Coordinates of C-alpha atoms and ligand atoms in Angstrom, one line a residue:
X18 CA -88.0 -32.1 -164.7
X19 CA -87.9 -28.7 -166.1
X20 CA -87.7 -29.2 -169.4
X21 CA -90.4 -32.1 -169.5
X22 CA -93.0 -29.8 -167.9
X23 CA -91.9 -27.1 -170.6
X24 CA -92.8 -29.8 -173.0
X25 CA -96.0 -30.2 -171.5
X26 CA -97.0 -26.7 -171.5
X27 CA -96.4 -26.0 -174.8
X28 CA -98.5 -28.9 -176.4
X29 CA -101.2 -28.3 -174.1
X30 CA -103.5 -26.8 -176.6
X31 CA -103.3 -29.4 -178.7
X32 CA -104.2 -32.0 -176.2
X33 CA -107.9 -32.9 -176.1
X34 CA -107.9 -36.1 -173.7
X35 CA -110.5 -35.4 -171.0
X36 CA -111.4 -38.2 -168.1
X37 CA -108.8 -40.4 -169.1
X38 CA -106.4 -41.6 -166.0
X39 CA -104.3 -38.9 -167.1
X40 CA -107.0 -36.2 -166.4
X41 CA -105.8 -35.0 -163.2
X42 CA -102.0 -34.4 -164.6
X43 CA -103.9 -32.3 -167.4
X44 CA -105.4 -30.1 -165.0
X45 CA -102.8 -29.9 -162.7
X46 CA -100.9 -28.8 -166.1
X47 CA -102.9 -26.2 -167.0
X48 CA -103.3 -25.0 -163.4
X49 CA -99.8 -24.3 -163.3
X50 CA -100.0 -23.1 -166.8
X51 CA -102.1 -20.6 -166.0
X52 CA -100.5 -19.2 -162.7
X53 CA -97.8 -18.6 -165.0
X54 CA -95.1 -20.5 -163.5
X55 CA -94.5 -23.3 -166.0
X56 CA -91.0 -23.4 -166.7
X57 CA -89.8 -21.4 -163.6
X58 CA -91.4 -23.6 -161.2
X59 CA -89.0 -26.8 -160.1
X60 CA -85.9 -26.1 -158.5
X61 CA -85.4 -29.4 -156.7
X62 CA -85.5 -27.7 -153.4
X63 CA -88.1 -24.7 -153.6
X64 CA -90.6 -23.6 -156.4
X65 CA -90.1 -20.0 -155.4
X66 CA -86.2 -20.6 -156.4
X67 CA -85.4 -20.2 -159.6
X68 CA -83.2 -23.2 -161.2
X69 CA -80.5 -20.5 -162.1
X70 CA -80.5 -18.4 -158.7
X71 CA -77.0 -20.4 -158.5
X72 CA -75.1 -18.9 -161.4
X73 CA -76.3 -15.2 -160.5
X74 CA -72.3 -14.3 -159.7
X75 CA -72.1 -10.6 -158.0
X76 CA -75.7 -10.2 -157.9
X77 CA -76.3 -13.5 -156.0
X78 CA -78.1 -13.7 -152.8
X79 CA -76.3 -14.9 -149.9
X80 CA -78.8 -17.9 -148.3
X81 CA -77.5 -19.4 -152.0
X82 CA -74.1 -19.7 -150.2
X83 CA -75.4 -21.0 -147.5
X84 CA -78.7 -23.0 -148.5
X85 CA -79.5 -23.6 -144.4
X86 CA -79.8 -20.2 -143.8
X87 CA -82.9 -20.1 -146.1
X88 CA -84.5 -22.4 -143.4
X89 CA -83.2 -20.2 -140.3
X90 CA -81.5 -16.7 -141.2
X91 CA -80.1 -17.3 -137.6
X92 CA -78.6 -20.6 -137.7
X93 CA -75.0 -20.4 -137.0
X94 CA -72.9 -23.5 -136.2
X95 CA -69.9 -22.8 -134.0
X96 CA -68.8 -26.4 -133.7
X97 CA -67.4 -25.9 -137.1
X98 CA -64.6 -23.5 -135.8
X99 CA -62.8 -26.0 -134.2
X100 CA -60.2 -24.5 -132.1
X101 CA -57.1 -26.9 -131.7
X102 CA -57.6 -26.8 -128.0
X103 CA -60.8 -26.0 -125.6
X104 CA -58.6 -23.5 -123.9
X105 CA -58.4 -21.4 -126.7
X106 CA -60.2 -17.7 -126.8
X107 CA -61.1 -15.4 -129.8
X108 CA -59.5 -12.4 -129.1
X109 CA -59.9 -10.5 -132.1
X110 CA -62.0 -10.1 -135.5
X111 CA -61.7 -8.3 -139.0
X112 CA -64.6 -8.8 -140.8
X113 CA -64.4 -7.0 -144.6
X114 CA -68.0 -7.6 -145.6
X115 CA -69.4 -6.1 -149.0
X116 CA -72.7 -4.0 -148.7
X117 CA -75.9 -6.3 -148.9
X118 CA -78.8 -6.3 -151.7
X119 CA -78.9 -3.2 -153.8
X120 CA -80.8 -2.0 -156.9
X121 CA -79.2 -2.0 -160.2
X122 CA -77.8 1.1 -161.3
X123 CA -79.0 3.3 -163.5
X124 CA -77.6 2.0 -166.7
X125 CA -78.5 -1.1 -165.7
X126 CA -82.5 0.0 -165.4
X127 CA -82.3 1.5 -169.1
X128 CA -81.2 -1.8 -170.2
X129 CA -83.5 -3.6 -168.6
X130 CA -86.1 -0.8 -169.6
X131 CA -85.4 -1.0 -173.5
X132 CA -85.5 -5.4 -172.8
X133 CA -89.1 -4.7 -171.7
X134 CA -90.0 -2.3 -174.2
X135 CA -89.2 -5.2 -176.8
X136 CA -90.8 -8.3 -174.9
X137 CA -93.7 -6.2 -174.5
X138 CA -94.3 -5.1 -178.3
X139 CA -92.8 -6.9 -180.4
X140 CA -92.8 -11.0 -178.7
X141 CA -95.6 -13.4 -179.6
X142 CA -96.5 -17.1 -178.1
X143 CA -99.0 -18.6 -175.7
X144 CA -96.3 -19.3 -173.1
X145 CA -97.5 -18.2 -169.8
X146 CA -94.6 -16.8 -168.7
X147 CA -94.7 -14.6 -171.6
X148 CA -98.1 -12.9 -171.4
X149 CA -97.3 -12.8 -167.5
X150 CA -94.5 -10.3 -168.5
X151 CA -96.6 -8.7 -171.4
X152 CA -99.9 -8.6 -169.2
X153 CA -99.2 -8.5 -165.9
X154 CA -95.3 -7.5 -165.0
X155 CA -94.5 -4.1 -164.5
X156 CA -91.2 -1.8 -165.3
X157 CA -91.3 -0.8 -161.7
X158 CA -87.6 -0.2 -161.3
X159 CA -86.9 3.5 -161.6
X160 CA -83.5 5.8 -162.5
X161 CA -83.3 7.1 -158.7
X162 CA -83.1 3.7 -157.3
X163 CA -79.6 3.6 -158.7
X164 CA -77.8 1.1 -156.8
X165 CA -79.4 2.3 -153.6
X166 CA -79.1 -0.7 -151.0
X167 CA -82.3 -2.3 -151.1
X168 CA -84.7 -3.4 -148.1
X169 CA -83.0 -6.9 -148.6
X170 CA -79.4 -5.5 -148.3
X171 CA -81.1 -3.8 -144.9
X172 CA -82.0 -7.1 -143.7
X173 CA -78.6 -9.2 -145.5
X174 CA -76.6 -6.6 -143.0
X175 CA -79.0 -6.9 -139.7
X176 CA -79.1 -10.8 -139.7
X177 CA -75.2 -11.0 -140.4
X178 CA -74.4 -9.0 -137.5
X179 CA -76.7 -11.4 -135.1
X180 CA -75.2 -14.6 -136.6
X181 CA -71.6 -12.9 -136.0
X182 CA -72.5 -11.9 -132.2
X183 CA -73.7 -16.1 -131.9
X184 CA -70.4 -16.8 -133.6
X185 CA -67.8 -15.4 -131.4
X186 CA -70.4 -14.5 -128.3
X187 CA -66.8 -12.8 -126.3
X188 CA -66.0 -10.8 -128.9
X189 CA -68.8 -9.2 -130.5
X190 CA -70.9 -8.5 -127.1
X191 CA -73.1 -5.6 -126.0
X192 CA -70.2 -4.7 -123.2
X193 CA -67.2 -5.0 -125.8
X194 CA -69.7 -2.2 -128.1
X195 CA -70.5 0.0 -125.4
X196 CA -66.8 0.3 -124.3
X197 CA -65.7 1.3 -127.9
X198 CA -64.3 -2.3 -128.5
X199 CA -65.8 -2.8 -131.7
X200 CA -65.3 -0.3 -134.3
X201 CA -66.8 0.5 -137.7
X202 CA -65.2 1.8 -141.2
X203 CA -66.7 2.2 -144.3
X204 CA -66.7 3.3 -147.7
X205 CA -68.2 6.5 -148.5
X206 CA -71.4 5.0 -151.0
X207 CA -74.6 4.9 -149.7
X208 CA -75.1 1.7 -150.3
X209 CA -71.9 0.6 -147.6
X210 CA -73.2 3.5 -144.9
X211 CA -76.4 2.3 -145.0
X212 CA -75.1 -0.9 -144.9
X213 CA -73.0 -0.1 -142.2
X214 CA -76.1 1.3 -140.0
X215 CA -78.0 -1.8 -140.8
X216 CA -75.0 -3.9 -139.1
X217 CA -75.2 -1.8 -135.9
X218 CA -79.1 -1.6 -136.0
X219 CA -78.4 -5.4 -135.9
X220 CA -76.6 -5.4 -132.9
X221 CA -78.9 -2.0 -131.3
X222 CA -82.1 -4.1 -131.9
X223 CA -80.9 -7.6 -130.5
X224 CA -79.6 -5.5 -127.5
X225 CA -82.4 -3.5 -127.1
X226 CA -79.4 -0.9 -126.8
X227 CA -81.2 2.8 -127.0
X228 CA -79.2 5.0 -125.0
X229 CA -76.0 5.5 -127.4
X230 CA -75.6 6.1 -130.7
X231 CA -72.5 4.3 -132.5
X232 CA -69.8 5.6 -134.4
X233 CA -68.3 4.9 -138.0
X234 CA -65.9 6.3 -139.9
X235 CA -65.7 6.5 -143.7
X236 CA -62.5 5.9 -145.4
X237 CA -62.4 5.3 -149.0
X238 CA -58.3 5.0 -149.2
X239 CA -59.1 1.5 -147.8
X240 CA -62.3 0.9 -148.9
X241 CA -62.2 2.3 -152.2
X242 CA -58.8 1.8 -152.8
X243 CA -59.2 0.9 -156.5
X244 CA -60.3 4.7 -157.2
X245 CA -57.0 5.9 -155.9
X246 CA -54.6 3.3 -157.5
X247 CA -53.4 5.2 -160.6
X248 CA -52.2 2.6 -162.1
X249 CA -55.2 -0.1 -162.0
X250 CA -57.4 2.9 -163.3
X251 CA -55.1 3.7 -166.4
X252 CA -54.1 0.3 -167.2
X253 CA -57.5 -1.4 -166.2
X254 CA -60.7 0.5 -165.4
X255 CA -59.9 2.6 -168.4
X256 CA -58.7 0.3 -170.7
X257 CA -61.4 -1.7 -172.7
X258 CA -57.8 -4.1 -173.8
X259 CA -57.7 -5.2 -170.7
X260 CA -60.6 -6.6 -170.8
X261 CA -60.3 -8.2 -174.4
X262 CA -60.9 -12.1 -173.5
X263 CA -64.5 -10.7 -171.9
X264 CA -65.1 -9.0 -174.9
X265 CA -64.2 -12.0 -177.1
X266 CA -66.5 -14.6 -174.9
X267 CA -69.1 -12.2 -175.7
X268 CA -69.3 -11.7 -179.6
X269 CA -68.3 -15.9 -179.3
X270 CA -70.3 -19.0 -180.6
X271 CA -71.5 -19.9 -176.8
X272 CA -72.9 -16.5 -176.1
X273 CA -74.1 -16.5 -179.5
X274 CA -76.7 -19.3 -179.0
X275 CA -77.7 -17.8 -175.8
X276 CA -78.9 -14.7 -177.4
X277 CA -80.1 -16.8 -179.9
X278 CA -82.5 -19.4 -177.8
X279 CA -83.9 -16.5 -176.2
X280 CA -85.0 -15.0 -179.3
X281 CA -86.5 -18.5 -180.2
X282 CA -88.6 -17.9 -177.0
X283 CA -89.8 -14.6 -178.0
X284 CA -90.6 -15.3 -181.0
X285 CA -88.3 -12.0 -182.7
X286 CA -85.8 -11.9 -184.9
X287 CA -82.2 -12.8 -183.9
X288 CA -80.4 -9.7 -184.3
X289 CA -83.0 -7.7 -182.1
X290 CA -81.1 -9.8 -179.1
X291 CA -78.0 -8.6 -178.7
X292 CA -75.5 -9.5 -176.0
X293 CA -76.7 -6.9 -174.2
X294 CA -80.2 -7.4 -174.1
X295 CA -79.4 -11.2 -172.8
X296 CA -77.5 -9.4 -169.7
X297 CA -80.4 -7.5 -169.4
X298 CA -82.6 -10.5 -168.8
X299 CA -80.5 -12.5 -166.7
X300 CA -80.4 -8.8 -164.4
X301 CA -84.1 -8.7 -164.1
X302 CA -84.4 -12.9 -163.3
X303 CA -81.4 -12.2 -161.0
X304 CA -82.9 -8.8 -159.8
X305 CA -86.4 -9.7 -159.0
X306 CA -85.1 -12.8 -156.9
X307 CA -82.4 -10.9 -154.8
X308 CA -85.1 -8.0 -153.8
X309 CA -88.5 -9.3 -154.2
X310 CA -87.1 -13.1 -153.6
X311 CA -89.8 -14.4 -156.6
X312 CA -89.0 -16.2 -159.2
X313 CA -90.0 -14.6 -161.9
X314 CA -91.1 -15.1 -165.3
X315 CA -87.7 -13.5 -167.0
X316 CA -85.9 -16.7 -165.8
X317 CA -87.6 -18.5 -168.2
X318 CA -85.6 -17.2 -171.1
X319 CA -82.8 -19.1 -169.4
X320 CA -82.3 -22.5 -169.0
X321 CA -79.1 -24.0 -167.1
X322 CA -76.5 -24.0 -169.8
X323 CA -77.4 -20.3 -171.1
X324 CA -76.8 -19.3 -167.5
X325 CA -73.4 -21.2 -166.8
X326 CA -72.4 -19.0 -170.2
X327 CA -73.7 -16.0 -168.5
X328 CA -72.2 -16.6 -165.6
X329 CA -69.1 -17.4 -166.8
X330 CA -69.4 -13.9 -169.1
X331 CA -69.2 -12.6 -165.5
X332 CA -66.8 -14.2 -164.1
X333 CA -64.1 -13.6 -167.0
X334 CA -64.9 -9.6 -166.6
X335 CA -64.2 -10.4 -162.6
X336 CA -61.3 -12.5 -163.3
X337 CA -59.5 -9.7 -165.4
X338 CA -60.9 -6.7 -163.9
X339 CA -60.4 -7.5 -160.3
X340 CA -58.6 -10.5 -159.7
X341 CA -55.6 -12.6 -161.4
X342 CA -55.9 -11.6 -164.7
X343 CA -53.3 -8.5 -163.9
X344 CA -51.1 -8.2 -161.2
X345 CA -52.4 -4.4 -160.4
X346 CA -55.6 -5.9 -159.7
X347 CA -54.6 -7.6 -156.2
X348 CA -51.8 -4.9 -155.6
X349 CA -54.3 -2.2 -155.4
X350 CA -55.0 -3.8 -152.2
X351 CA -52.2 -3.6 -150.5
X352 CA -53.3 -0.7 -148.1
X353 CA -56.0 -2.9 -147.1
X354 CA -54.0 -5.7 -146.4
X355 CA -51.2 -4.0 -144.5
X356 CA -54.0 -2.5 -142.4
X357 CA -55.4 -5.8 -141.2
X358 CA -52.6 -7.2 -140.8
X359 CA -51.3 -4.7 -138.3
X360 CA -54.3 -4.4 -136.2
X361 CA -53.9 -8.3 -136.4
X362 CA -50.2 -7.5 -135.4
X363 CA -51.4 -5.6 -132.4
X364 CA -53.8 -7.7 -130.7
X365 CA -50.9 -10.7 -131.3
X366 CA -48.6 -7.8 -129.2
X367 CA -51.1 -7.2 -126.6
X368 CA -51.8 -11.0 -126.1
X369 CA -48.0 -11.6 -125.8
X370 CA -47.6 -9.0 -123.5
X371 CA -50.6 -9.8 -121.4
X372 CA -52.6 -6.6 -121.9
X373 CA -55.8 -6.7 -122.9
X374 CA -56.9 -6.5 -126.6
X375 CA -57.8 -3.5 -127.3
X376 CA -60.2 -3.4 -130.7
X377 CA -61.9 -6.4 -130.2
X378 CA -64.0 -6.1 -133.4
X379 CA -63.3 -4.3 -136.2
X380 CA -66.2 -4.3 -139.0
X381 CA -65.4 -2.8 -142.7
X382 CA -67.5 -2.9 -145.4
X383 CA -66.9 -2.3 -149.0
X384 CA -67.4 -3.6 -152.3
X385 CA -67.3 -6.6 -154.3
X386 CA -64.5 -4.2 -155.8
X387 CA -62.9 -4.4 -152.5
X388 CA -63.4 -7.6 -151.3
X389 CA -62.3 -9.4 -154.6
X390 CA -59.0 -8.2 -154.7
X391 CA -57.9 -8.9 -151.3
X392 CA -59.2 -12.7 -151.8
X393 CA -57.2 -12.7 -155.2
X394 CA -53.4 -11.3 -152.9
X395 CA -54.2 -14.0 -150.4
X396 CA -54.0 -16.3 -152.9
X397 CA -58.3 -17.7 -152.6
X398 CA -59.8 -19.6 -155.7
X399 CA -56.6 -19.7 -158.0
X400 CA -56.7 -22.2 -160.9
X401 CA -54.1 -23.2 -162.9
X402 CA -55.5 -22.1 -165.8
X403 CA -56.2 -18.5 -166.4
X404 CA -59.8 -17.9 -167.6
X405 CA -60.2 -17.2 -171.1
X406 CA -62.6 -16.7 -173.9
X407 CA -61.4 -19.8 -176.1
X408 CA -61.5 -22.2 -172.5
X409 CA -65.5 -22.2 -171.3
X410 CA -65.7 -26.2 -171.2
X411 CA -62.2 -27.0 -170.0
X412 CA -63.0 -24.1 -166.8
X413 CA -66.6 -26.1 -165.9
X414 CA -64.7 -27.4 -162.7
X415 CA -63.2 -24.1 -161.7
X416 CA -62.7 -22.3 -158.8
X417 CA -63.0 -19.0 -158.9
X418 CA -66.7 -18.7 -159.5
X419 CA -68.0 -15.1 -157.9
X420 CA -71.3 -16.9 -157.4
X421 CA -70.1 -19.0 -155.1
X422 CA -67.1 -16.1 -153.3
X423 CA -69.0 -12.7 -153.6
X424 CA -73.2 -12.8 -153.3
X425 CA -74.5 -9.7 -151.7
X426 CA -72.8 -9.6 -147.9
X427 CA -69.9 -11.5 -148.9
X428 CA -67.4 -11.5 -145.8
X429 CA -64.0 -12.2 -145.3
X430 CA -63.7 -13.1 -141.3
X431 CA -60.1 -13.3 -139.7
X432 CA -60.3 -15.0 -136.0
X433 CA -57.3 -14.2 -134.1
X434 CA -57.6 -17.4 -131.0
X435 CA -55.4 -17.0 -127.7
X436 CA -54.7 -20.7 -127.1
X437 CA -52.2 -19.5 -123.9
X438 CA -48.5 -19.6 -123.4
X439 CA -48.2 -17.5 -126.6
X440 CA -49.7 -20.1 -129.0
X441 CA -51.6 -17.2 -131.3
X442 CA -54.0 -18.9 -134.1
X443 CA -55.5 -17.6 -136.8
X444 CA -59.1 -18.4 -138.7
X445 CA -59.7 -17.6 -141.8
X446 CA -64.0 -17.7 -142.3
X447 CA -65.4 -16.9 -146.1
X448 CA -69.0 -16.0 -146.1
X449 CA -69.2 -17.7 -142.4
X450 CA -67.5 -21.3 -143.5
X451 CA -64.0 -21.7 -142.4
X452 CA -61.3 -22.3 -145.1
X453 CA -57.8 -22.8 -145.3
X454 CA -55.3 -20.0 -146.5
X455 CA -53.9 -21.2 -149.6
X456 CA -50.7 -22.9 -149.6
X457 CA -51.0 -23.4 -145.5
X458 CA -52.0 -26.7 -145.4
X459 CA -51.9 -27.9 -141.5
X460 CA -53.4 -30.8 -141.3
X461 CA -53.7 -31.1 -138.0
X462 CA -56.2 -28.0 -137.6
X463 CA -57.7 -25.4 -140.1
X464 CA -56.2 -22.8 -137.3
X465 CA -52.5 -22.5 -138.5
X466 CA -50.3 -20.4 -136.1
X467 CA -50.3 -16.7 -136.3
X468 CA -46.8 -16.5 -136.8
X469 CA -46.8 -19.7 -139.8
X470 CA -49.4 -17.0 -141.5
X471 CA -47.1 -14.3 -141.3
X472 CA -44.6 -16.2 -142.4
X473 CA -46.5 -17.4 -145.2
X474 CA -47.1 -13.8 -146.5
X475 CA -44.0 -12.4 -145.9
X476 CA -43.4 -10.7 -149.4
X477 CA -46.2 -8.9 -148.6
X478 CA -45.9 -8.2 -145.5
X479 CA -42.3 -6.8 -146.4
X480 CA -43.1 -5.4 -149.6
X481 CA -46.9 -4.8 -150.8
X482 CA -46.6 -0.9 -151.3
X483 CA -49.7 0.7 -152.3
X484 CA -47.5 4.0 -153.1
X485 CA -45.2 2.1 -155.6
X486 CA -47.5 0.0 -156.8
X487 CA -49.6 2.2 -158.1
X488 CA -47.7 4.6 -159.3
X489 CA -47.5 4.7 -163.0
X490 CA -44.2 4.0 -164.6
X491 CA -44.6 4.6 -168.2
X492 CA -46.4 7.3 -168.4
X493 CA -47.5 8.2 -172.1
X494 CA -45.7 10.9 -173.5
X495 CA -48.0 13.5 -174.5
X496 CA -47.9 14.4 -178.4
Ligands
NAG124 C1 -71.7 -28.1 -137.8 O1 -70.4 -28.2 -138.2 C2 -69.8 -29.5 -138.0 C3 -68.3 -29.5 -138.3 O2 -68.1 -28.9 -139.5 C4 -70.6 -30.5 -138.8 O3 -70.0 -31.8 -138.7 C5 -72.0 -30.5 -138.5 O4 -72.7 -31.3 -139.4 C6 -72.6 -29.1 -138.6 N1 -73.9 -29.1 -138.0 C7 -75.0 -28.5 -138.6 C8 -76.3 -28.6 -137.9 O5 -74.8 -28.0 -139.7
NAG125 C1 -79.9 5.2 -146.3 O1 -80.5 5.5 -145.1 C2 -81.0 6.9 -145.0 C3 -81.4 7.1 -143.6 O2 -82.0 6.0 -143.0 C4 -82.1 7.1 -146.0 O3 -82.6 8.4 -145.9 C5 -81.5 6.8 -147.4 O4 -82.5 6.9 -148.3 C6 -80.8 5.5 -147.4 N1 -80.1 5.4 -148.6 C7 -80.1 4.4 -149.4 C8 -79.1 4.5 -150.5 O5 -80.7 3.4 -149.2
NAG126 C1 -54.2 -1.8 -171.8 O1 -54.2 -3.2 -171.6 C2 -53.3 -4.0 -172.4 C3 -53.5 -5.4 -172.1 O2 -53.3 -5.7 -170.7 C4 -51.9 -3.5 -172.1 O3 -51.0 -4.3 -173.0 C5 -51.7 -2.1 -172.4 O4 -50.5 -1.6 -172.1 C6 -52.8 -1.3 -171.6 N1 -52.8 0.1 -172.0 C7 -52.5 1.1 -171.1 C8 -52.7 2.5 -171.6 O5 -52.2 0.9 -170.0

């Protein structure tokens, strides 16, 4: 469909048929050749969604994840839990959610700036997309907007904390909030505060709550933990090798024809696209959906296949930067697991001991950065294959696609369920859909038994030390 209209809109100066049956098409065609739209317009489901908004990786919007939210930012469907028995009771929840829709950062707007700057002198053609962006489109992000949490990421946060409260409606209640049973951690960015506020505001506002103010606590040793791992920023963050089968995708023959189809489109010469300029582009198609939800005219430099190579661009720097790629990656977040896992190990202790729970809720938001990681030591979206710069085609079918784990709000829940007589279960929820830990297949339910996920993670639980993982052991002598 898209391409065939594309078609259209390009011969459609050349076309001269007028009252023939095929009129009405023609003017339809120019109509939407002259709102600008041409190529942008048909996603299958909505003209106002680009065809791409899929393959957007971190900088995704969340109702992608869940297409029925789109319809109702409410809707939250707790028959899919399904607790092994009606008697059981949630008695306790970690959510680690990532902060909601933010602005690009600042080196992303000079990117994005100098893209413009090019499109806007030097590109020629008809295409109405084109002189939309050269005639109408304005470089309205600005340096101090960098990666501030956007109105959007306001609203991702506020509407997440309502569904929650209709998801487990004992455990995330107004009485639970006003007796200090739900408590709130965050990392120190803006971006996660604000964030953070916009979760509670969620909860203040449905409650029509104005009497209290709510407490959070900032604590980047858990939140940010992969600025205090030593190790992961000497052998990783600092170290462009680690990153080599990114780099190699990049200066490759796939991303090679990207760059050079969208200088077809402009109408400049190939070398005045570099890689960089492509990511720019895909930024401000991905950037002007996530905050202004339109679809704009940058997405048509892209068509499907240039953005499964973008995304997948992406996804290899995730892949080796935060995930399986090296070990140090996961291990950096081993002081966030061992802290869920106790507070998990002391509502399963006051259950068994017939006390009440005492943290009914306990709400922490972070980064992708953060979120990542922990998903990668629990063993989520592990191929067999590693991702690498050589393997594109043969990874189509993969897994681990950060469009699909970590949009803006991505959440890791964990339900711990009371099903009596010391039966303890635990749910795991990603981005609000239930799924199965890895390796801990019980057929019988998606709720395995507390202690059967213990079990499962036992090296962890045992070992797992942030301390000794991060230390590093070959230091570099200095000359
Ligand atoms: C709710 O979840 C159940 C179980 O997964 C599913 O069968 C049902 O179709 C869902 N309902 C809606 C309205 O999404
Ligand atoms: C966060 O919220 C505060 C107070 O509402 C506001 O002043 C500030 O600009 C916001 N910061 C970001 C990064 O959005
Ligand atoms: C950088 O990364 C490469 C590849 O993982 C590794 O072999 C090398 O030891 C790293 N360098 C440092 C200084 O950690």
């Amino acid at each position: 469909m898209t391409s065939s209209v594309r078609v259209l809109g390009r011969n459609l100066p050349e076309l001269c048929v007028i009252m023939t049956p095929n009129f009405w098409i023609l003017v339809v065609a120019l109509l939407i050749n002259i709102t600008g739209f041409y190529c942008c317009l048909y996603s299958e489901e909505d003209p106002d969604i680009p065809v791409i908004a899929k393959y957007f990786t971190t900088k995704g919007r969340y109702e992608e994840v869940n297409p029925h939210l789109r319809d109702d930012i409410l809707f939250v469907n707790r028959s899919a839990l399904k607790p092994p028995s009606p008697q059981c009771r949630e008695a306790h929840l970690t959510a680690v959610i990532r902060h909601g829709t933010r602005y690009p950062t600042i080196k992303n707007i000079q990117k994005m700036r100098r893209l413009y700057g090019l499109v806007e002198s030097r590109a020629s053609g008809e295409e109405s997309w084109l002189r939309e962006i050269q005639s109408q489109w304005t470089m309205w992000y600005t340096d101090d907007m960098d990666g501030r949490l956007a109105m959007k990421g306001v609203s991702d946060h506020k509407h997440l904390a309502v569904r929650l409260s209709k998801l487990f409606p004992s455990l995330l209640t107004e009485e639970k909030l006003r007796a200090g049973q739900v408590n709130f951690m965050t990392s120190s960015k803006h971006r996660c505060v604000n964030s953070t506020l916009s979760f509670m505001a969620g909860l203040t506002e449905q409650w029509a709550i104005r009497d209290v103010e709510f407490e959070h606590t900032l604590n980047d040793a858990l939140m940010r933990f992969f600025d205090k791992c030593t190790r992961f920023v000497e052998e990783i963050d600092k170290n462009a090798t680690a990153l080599a089968e990114m780099q190699l995708f990049k200066e490759g023959p796939e991303m090679r024809r990207v760059q050079e189809k969208i200088a077809d489109r402009l109408r400049v010469p190939y070398q005045s696209i570099t890689e960089e300029m492509a990511e720019a582009a895909f930024d401000l198609c991905a950037y002007e959906f996530a905050i202004k939800a339109v679809n704009s005219p940058w997405c048509c430099l892209f068509d499907e296949v240039d953005a499964l190579v973008m995304e997948y661009s992406n996804d290899l720097k995730q892949f080796w930067k935060r995930s399986y790629g090296h070990d140090i990656n996961s291990k950096a977040s081993c002081i966030l697991f061992h802290d869920v896992f106790s507070r998990l190990d002391k509502a399963a202790n006051e259950i068994k001991s017939g006390q009440q729970v005492t943290e009914a809720v306990t709400i922490q938001i972070g980064h992708a950065e953060t979120l990542l990681p922990l998903l990668t030591l629990l063993g989520f979206f592990r191929d067999s294959e590693a991702l690498k710069s050589t393997n594109f085609a043969q990874q189509a079918q993969r897994s681990f696609r950060t469009s699909y784990m970590m949009p803006y709000a991505a959440n890791l829940l964990l339900v711990l369920y009371d099903c009596g007589n010391g039966d303890l279960r635990l749910q795991a929820l990603l981005n609000e859909k239930p799924v199965a830990f890895p390796g801990l297949t019980d057929l019988t339910s998606s709720m395995p038994r507390y202690e059967d996920v213990r079990s499962h993670y036992r090296e962890l639980l045992r070992g797992c030390d942030f301390e000794t993982e991060c230390q590093l052991f070959n230091k570099p002598v200095d000359s």
